[in-house]
Amino acid sequence: MSTRGIEAVFMETHNWGKAAKFFQGLGYELEFETDHNSGQLRNGDSPSVFIAEVPADRETSVQLVLQVEDADAFVAAEGLEVVTPFEDTHFGTRMMTVRDPDGRLWALQAPVKQ
């Protein structure tokens, strides 16, 4: 089984409020906000943008999250470097991290089976 495209963009910021307003100015709508300066926005049927505030002394990052339909059926292709295998997350999905040939990390996300 392979990935099914981009599920989401995970973005860190030093100011959740300003970042959310920026994306709302681009036509994104707030789907939900957490009580720890983060939240998710979406523009139509596009992948979601999840924004999390981090401390000012920490460098921010942006990561694309690729969708996997079934974590248990996913088979890593030969030569694919798995950094962390699928693990349950605190936000109700399963995540795996892989490294591309240039050293970038990619997140693969699958739903948790009920």
Coordinates of N, CA and C in Angstrom, one line a residue:
M1 N 0.8 -1.2 0.0 CA 0.0 0.0 0.0 C 0.9 1.2 0.0
S2 N 0.4 2.3 -0.7 CA 1.2 3.5 -0.8 C 0.5 4.7 -0.1
T3 N 1.1 5.8 -0.1 CA 0.4 7.0 0.5 C -0.7 7.5 -0.5
R4 N -1.6 8.3 0.0 CA -2.7 8.8 -0.8 C -2.7 10.3 -1.0
G5 N -1.5 10.9 -0.9 CA -1.4 12.4 -1.1 C -1.2 13.1 0.2
I6 N -1.3 14.4 0.1 CA -1.0 15.2 1.3 C -2.3 15.3 2.2
E7 N -2.1 14.9 3.4 CA -3.2 15.0 4.4 C -3.3 16.4 5.1
A8 N -2.1 16.9 5.4 CA -2.1 18.2 6.1 C -0.7 18.8 6.0
V9 N -0.7 20.1 6.4 CA 0.5 20.8 6.6 C 0.6 21.1 8.1
F10 N 1.7 20.7 8.7 CA 1.9 21.0 10.2 C 2.9 22.1 10.2
M11 N 2.5 23.2 10.9 CA 3.3 24.4 10.9 C 3.5 24.9 12.3
E12 N 4.7 25.2 12.7 CA 5.0 25.8 14.0 C 5.1 27.3 13.8
T13 N 4.8 28.1 14.9 CA 4.8 29.5 14.8 C 5.2 30.1 16.2
H14 N 5.6 31.3 16.2 CA 5.8 31.9 17.5 C 4.6 32.8 18.0
N15 N 3.6 32.9 17.1 CA 2.4 33.6 17.5 C 1.2 33.0 16.8
W16 N 0.5 32.1 17.6 CA -0.7 31.4 17.0 C -1.7 32.4 16.5
G17 N -2.1 33.5 17.2 CA -3.1 34.4 16.8 C -2.8 35.1 15.4
K18 N -1.6 35.5 15.3 CA -1.2 36.2 14.0 C -1.1 35.2 12.9
A19 N -0.6 34.0 13.1 CA -0.6 33.0 12.1 C -2.0 32.6 11.6
A20 N -2.9 32.4 12.6 CA -4.3 32.0 12.3 C -4.9 33.1 11.4
K21 N -4.7 34.4 11.8 CA -5.3 35.5 11.1 C -4.7 35.6 9.7
F22 N -3.4 35.3 9.5 CA -2.8 35.3 8.2 C -3.5 34.3 7.3
F23 N -3.7 33.1 7.8 CA -4.3 32.0 6.9 C -5.8 32.4 6.7
Q24 N -6.5 32.9 7.7 CA -7.9 33.4 7.5 C -8.0 34.4 6.4
G25 N -7.0 35.3 6.3 CA -6.9 36.3 5.3 C -6.7 35.7 3.9
L26 N -6.2 34.5 3.8 CA -6.0 33.8 2.6 C -7.2 32.9 2.2
G27 N -8.3 33.0 3.1 CA -9.5 32.3 2.8 C -9.7 31.0 3.6
Y28 N -8.8 30.7 4.5 CA -8.9 29.5 5.3 C -9.9 29.7 6.4
E29 N -10.7 28.7 6.8 CA -11.6 28.8 7.9 C -11.1 28.0 9.1
L30 N -11.3 28.5 10.3 CA -10.9 27.8 11.5 C -11.8 26.7 11.8
E31 N -11.2 25.4 11.8 CA -12.0 24.2 12.1 C -12.1 24.0 13.6
F32 N -11.0 24.2 14.3 CA -11.0 24.1 15.7 C -9.7 24.8 16.3
E33 N -9.8 25.2 17.5 CA -8.7 25.8 18.2 C -8.6 25.0 19.6
T34 N -7.3 24.8 20.0 CA -7.1 24.1 21.2 C -6.9 25.1 22.3
D35 N -6.7 24.6 23.5 CA -6.5 25.5 24.7 C -5.0 25.7 24.9
H36 N -4.1 25.3 24.0 CA -2.7 25.5 24.1 C -2.1 26.2 22.9
N37 N -2.8 27.2 22.4 CA -2.3 28.0 21.3 C -2.0 27.3 20.0
S38 N -2.9 26.5 19.6 CA -2.8 25.8 18.3 C -4.2 25.6 17.8
G39 N -4.3 25.2 16.5 CA -5.5 24.9 15.9 C -5.4 24.5 14.5
Q40 N -6.5 24.2 13.9 CA -6.5 23.7 12.5 C -7.4 24.5 11.6
L41 N -6.9 24.8 10.4 CA -7.7 25.6 9.5 C -7.8 24.8 8.2
R42 N -8.8 25.2 7.3 CA -8.9 24.5 6.0 C -9.6 25.5 5.1
N43 N -9.2 25.3 3.8 CA -9.8 26.1 2.7 C -10.4 25.1 1.8
G44 N -11.7 25.0 1.9 CA -12.5 24.1 1.0 C -12.1 22.6 1.2
D45 N -11.8 21.9 0.1 CA -11.4 20.5 0.2 C -9.9 20.3 0.3
S46 N -9.1 21.4 0.4 CA -7.7 21.3 0.5 C -7.2 20.6 1.8
P47 N -6.0 20.2 1.8 CA -5.4 19.6 3.0 C -5.5 20.6 4.2
S48 N -5.7 20.2 5.4 CA -5.8 21.1 6.5 C -4.4 21.7 6.8
V49 N -4.4 22.8 7.5 CA -3.2 23.4 8.0 C -3.3 23.4 9.6
F50 N -2.4 22.7 10.2 CA -2.4 22.6 11.7 C -1.3 23.5 12.1
I51 N -1.6 24.5 13.0 CA -0.6 25.5 13.4 C -0.4 25.3 14.9
A52 N 0.8 25.2 15.4 CA 1.1 25.0 16.8 C 2.1 26.1 17.2
E53 N 1.8 26.8 18.3 CA 2.8 27.8 18.8 C 3.9 27.1 19.6
V54 N 5.1 27.6 19.4 CA 6.3 27.1 20.1 C 7.0 28.3 20.8
P55 N 7.8 28.0 21.8 CA 8.5 29.1 22.4 C 9.4 29.9 21.5
A56 N 9.6 31.2 21.8 CA 10.3 32.1 20.9 C 11.7 31.7 20.7
D57 N 12.3 31.0 21.7 CA 13.7 30.5 21.5 C 13.9 29.3 20.7
R58 N 12.8 28.7 20.2 CA 12.8 27.5 19.4 C 12.6 27.8 17.9
E59 N 13.4 27.3 17.0 CA 13.2 27.5 15.6 C 12.0 26.8 15.2
T60 N 11.2 27.5 14.3 CA 10.0 27.0 13.8 C 10.2 26.1 12.6
S61 N 9.3 25.2 12.3 CA 9.4 24.3 11.1 C 8.0 24.1 10.5
V62 N 8.1 23.6 9.2 CA 6.9 23.3 8.5 C 7.1 21.8 8.0
Q63 N 6.0 21.0 8.1 CA 6.1 19.6 7.7 C 4.9 19.2 6.9
L64 N 5.1 18.6 5.8 CA 3.9 18.0 5.1 C 3.6 16.6 5.7
V65 N 2.4 16.3 5.9 CA 1.9 15.0 6.4 C 1.2 14.3 5.3
L66 N 1.7 13.1 4.9 CA 1.1 12.3 3.9 C 0.1 11.3 4.5
Q67 N -1.0 11.1 3.7 CA -2.0 10.2 4.2 C -1.8 8.8 3.8
V68 N -2.0 7.9 4.8 CA -2.0 6.5 4.6 C -3.4 5.9 5.1
E69 N -4.0 5.1 4.3 CA -5.3 4.7 4.6 C -5.4 3.7 5.7
D70 N -4.4 2.8 5.8 CA -4.4 1.7 6.8 C -2.9 1.5 7.2
A71 N -2.6 1.9 8.4 CA -1.2 1.7 8.9 C -0.8 0.3 9.0
D72 N -1.7 -0.6 9.3 CA -1.4 -2.1 9.4 C -1.1 -2.7 8.1
A73 N -1.7 -2.1 7.0 CA -1.4 -2.7 5.7 C -0.3 -2.0 4.9
F74 N 0.2 -0.9 5.5 CA 1.3 -0.2 4.8 C 2.6 -1.0 4.9
V75 N 3.2 -1.1 3.8 CA 4.5 -1.8 3.7 C 5.5 -0.9 3.1
A76 N 6.5 -0.6 3.9 CA 7.6 0.3 3.5 C 8.4 -0.3 2.3
A77 N 8.5 0.5 1.2 CA 9.3 0.0 0.1 C 10.7 -0.2 0.4
E78 N 11.3 -1.1 -0.3 CA 12.7 -1.4 -0.1 C 13.6 -0.1 -0.2
G79 N 14.4 0.1 0.7 CA 15.3 1.3 0.7 C 14.6 2.5 1.4
L80 N 13.4 2.4 1.8 CA 12.7 3.5 2.6 C 13.2 3.5 4.0
E81 N 13.8 4.6 4.4 CA 14.4 4.6 5.8 C 13.3 5.0 6.8
V82 N 12.9 4.1 7.6 CA 11.9 4.3 8.6 C 12.6 4.8 9.9
V83 N 12.3 6.1 10.3 CA 12.9 6.7 11.5 C 12.1 6.2 12.7
T84 N 10.8 6.3 12.6 CA 9.9 5.8 13.7 C 8.8 5.0 13.1
P85 N 8.5 3.8 13.5 CA 7.3 3.1 13.0 C 6.0 3.7 13.4
F86 N 4.9 3.2 12.8 CA 3.6 3.8 13.2 C 3.4 3.7 14.7
E87 N 3.0 4.8 15.3 CA 2.7 4.8 16.8 C 1.4 5.6 16.9
D88 N 0.6 5.3 17.9 CA -0.6 6.1 18.3 C -0.1 7.4 18.8
T89 N -0.9 8.5 18.4 CA -0.6 9.8 18.8 C -1.6 10.2 19.9
H90 N -1.4 11.3 20.6 CA -2.3 11.8 21.6 C -3.5 12.5 20.9
F91 N -3.5 12.7 19.6 CA -4.6 13.4 18.9 C -5.4 12.4 18.1
G92 N -5.3 11.1 18.3 CA -6.2 10.2 17.7 C -5.8 9.6 16.3
T93 N -4.6 9.6 16.0 CA -4.2 9.0 14.7 C -3.0 8.1 15.0
R94 N -2.4 7.5 13.9 CA -1.2 6.8 14.0 C -0.2 7.5 13.1
M95 N 1.0 7.7 13.6 CA 2.0 8.4 12.8 C 3.3 7.6 12.6
M96 N 3.9 7.7 11.5 CA 5.2 7.1 11.1 C 6.1 8.2 10.6
T97 N 7.4 8.2 10.8 CA 8.3 9.1 10.2 C 9.3 8.4 9.4
V98 N 9.5 8.9 8.2 CA 10.5 8.4 7.2 C 11.5 9.5 6.8
R99 N 12.6 9.1 6.3 CA 13.6 10.1 5.9 C 13.9 9.9 4.4
D100 N 13.9 11.1 3.7 CA 14.1 11.0 2.2 C 15.6 11.0 2.0
P101 N 16.0 10.8 0.7 CA 17.4 10.7 0.4 C 18.2 11.9 0.7
D102 N 17.6 13.1 0.9 CA 18.3 14.3 1.2 C 18.2 14.7 2.7
G103 N 17.7 13.7 3.5 CA 17.7 13.9 4.9 C 16.5 14.5 5.5
R104 N 15.5 14.9 4.7 CA 14.3 15.5 5.2 C 13.4 14.5 5.8
L105 N 12.7 14.8 6.9 CA 11.8 13.9 7.6 C 10.4 14.1 7.0
W106 N 9.7 13.0 6.8 CA 8.3 13.1 6.3 C 7.4 12.3 7.3
A107 N 6.2 12.9 7.6 CA 5.3 12.2 8.5 C 4.2 11.5 7.7
L108 N 3.9 10.3 8.0 CA 2.8 9.5 7.4 C 1.8 9.3 8.5
Q109 N 0.5 9.6 8.1 CA -0.5 9.6 9.1 C -1.7 8.7 8.7
A110 N -2.1 7.9 9.6 CA -3.2 6.9 9.3 C -4.3 7.0 10.4
P111 N -5.5 6.7 10.1 CA -6.5 6.7 11.2 C -6.3 5.5 12.1
V112 N -6.7 5.7 13.4 CA -6.7 4.5 14.3 C -7.9 3.7 14.0
K113 N -7.7 2.4 13.9 CA -8.8 1.4 13.6 C -9.6 1.3 14.9
Q114 N -10.9 1.3 14.7 CA -11.8 1.2 15.8 C -12.2 -0.3 16.1

